[in-house]
Coordinates of C-alpha atoms in Angstrom, one line a residue:
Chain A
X14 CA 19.3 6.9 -4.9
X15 CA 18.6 4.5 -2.0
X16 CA 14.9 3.2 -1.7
X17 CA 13.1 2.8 1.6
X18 CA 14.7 0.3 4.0
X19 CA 12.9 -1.7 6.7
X20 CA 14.7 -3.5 9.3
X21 CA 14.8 -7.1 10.3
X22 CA 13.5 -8.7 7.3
X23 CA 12.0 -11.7 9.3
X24 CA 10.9 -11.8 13.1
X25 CA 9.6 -14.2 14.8
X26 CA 8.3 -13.4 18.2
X27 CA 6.2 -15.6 20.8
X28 CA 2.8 -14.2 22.4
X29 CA 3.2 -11.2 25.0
X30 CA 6.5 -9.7 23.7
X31 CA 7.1 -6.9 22.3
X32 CA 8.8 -5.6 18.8
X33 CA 10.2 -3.0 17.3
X34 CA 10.1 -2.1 13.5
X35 CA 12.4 0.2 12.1
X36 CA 12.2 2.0 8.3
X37 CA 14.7 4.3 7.1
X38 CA 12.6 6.5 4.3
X39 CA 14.4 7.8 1.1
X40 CA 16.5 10.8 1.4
X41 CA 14.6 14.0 1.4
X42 CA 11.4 11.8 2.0
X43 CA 9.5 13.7 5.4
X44 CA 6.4 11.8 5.7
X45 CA 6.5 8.1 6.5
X46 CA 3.5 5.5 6.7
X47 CA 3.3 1.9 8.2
X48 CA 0.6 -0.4 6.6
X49 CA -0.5 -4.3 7.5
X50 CA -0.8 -6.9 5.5
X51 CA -2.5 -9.7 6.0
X52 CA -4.0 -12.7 3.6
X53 CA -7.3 -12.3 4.7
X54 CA -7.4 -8.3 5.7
X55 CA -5.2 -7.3 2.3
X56 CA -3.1 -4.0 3.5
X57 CA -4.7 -1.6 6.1
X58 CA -3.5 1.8 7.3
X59 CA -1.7 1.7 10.8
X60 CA -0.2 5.7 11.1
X61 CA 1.8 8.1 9.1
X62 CA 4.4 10.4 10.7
X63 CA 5.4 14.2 8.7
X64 CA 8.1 15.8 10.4
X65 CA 8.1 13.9 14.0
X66 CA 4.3 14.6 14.2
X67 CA 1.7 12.1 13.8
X68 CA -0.8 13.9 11.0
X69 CA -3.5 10.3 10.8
X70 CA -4.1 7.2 12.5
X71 CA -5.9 4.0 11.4
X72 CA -8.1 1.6 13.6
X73 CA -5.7 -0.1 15.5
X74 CA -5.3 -1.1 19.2
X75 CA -3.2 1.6 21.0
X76 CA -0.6 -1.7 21.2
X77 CA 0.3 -0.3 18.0
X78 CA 2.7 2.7 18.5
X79 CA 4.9 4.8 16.4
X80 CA 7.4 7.8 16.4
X81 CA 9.7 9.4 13.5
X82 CA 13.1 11.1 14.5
X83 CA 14.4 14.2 13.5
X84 CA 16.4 12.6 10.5
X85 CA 12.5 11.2 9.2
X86 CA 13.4 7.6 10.4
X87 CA 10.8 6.0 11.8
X88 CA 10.0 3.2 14.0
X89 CA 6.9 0.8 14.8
X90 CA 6.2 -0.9 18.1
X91 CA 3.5 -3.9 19.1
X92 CA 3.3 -4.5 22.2
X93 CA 2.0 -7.6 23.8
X94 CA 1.8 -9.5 20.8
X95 CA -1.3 -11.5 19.6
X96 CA -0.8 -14.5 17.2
X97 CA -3.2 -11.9 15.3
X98 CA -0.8 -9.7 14.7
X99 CA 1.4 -12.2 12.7
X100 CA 1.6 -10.2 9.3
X101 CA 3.8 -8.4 6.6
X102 CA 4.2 -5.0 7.7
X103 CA 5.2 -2.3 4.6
X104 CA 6.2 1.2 5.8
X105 CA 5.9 3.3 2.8
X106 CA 8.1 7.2 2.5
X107 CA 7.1 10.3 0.8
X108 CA 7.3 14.2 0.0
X109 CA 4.2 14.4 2.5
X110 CA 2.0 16.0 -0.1
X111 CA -1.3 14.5 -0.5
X112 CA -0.3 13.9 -4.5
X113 CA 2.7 12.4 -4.0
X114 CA 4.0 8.9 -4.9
X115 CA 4.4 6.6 -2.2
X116 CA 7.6 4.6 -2.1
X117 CA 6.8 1.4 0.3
X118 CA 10.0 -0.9 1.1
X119 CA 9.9 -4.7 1.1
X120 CA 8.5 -5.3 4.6
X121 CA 8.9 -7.2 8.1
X122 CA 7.5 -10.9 8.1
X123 CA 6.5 -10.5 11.5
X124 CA 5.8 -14.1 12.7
X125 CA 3.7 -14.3 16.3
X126 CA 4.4 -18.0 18.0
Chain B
X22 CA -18.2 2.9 5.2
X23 CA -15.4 3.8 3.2
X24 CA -14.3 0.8 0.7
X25 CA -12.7 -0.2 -2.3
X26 CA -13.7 -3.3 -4.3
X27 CA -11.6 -5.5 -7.5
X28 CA -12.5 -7.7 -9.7
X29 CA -11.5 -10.2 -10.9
X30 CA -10.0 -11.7 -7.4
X31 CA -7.7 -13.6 -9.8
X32 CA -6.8 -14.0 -13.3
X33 CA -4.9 -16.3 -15.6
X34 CA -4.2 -15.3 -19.3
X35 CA -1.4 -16.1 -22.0
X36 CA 1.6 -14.2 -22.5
X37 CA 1.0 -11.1 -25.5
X38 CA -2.5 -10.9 -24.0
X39 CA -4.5 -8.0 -22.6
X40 CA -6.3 -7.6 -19.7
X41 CA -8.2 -5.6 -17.5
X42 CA -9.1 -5.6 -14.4
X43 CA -11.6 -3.5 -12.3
X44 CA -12.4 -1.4 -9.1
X45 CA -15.4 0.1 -7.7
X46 CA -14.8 1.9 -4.6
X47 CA -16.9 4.3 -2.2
X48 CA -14.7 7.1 -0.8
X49 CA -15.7 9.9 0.2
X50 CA -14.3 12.9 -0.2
X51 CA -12.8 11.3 -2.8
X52 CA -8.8 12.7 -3.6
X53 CA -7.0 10.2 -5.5
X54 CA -7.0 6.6 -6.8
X55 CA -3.7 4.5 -7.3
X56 CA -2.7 1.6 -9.0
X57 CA -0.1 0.0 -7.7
X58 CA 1.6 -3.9 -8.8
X59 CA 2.8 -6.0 -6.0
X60 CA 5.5 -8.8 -6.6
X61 CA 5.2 -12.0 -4.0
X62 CA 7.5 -10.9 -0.9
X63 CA 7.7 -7.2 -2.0
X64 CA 6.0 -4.0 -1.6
X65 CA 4.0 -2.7 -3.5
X66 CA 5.1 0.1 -6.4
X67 CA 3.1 3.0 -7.7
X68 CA 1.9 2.3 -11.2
X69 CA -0.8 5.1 -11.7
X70 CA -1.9 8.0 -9.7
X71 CA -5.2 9.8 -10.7
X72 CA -7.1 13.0 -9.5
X73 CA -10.7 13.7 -9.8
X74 CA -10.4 15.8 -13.1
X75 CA -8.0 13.2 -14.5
X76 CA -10.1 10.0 -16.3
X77 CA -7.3 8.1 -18.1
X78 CA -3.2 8.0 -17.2
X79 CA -0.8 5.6 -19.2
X80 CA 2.5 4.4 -18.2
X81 CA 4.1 2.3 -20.2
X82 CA 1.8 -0.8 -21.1
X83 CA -0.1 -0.2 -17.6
X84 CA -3.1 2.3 -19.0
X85 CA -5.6 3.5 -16.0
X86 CA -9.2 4.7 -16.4
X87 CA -11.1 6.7 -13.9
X88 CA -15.0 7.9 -14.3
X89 CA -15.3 9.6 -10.8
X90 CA -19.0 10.4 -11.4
X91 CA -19.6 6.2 -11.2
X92 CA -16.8 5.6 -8.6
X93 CA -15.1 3.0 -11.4
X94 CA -11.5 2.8 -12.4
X95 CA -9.7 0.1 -14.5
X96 CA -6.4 -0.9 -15.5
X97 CA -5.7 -1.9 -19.0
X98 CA -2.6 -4.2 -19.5
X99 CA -1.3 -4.4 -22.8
X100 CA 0.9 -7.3 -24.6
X101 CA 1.0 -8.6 -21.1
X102 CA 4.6 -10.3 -20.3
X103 CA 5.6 -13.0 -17.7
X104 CA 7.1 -10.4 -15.7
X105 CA 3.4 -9.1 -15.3
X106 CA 2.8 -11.9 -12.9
X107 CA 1.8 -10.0 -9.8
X108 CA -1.2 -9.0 -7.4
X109 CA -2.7 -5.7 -8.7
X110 CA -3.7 -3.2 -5.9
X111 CA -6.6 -0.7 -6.4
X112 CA -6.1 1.9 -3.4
X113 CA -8.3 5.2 -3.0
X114 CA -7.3 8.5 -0.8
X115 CA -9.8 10.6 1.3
X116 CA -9.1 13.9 0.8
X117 CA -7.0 15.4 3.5
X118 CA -5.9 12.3 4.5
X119 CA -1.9 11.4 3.7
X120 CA -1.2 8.0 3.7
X121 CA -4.2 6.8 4.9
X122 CA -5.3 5.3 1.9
X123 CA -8.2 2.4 1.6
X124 CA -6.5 -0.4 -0.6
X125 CA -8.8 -3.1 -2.4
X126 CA -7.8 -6.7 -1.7
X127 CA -5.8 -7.0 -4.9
X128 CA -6.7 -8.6 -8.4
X129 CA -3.9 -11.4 -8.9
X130 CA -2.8 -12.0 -12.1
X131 CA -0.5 -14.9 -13.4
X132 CA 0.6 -14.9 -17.2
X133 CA 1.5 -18.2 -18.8
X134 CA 4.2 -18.7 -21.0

């Protein structure tokens, strides 16, 4: 059984652009979650997506955007980049249940010149 | 202010060893607390999983403890191996709240040959 992909495994990126982060969830998996991690700020909660419908948002600037397709992919876009916003980011794939396991992939090293 | 704090921020002990580290945390409602091991460069992956009415939960060498009434949980490693080597995550769930969990900053733990 495949785990939870994210795709590119390293970007780097200069102030003001844009990206796009994209995490293919394990099969059957509905709900998908994106999370930062930072040295100083440890992992924080950015969104989580269950069945193309955002159910919960964290505190982050609306330059942080998300959707999830009808096949439970999901992608992650930062707008206007801040050298801030240079950081690991770990989408993570579930049931959707507030029980279940979360399976997180290996990340984007998002690097902000 | 909902937060989760571990001790110790790092740890160093020999290989065949136990340990144990510790997290206090202030969530409210509470739902859930995970453990969950982090290797350098990778995501992190579930280790525990505990409900309110649940106050210890083993795995292997990995044994969690949980008294909900004093907001305390601990992980117990036993016969610790090199392979333990990681950054141990301490993250709590509101209730009603899917995958916005409240992680600690981590308890990193190197074990010494």
């Amino acid at each position: 059984k495949a785990g939870v992909t994210q795709t590119p495994r390293y970007l780097i990126k200069t102030r003001g652009q844009q990206v796009t982060l994209s995490c293919s969830p394990i099969s059957g998996h509905r709900s998908v979650s994106w999370y930062q991690q930072t040295p100083g700020q440890g992992l924080q909660f950015l969104f989580e997506y269950f069945s193309e419908t955002q159910r919960n948002k964290g505190n982050f600037p609306g330059r942080f955007s998300g959707r999830q397709f009808s096949n439970s992919r999901s992608e992650m876009n930062v707008s206007t980049l801040e050298l801030g916003d240079s950081a690991l980011y770990l989408c993570a794939s579930s049931f959707g249940g507030e029980f279940e396991k979360l399976f997180f992939g290996s990340g984007t090293q998002l690097s902000v010149l | 202010k909902n937060q989760v704090e571990q001790s110790p921020q790092s740890l160093i002990i020999l290989e065949g060893k136990n340990c144990t580290l510790q997290c206090n945390y202030t969530v409210s409602p509470f739902s859930n607390l995970r453990w969950y091991k982090q290797d350098t460069g990778r995501g992190p992956v579930s280790l525990t999983i505990m409900t309110f009415s649940e106050n210890t939960k083993s795995n292997g060498r990995y044994t969690a403890t949980l008294d909900a009434d004093t907001k305390q949980s601990s992980l117990h490693i036993t016969a610790s191996q090199l392979s333990d080597s990681a950054s141990y995550i301490c993250v709590v769930s509101a209730r009603g709240s899917q995958g916005n969990l409240i992680f600690g900053k981590g308890t990193k733990l190197s074990v010494k040959p």
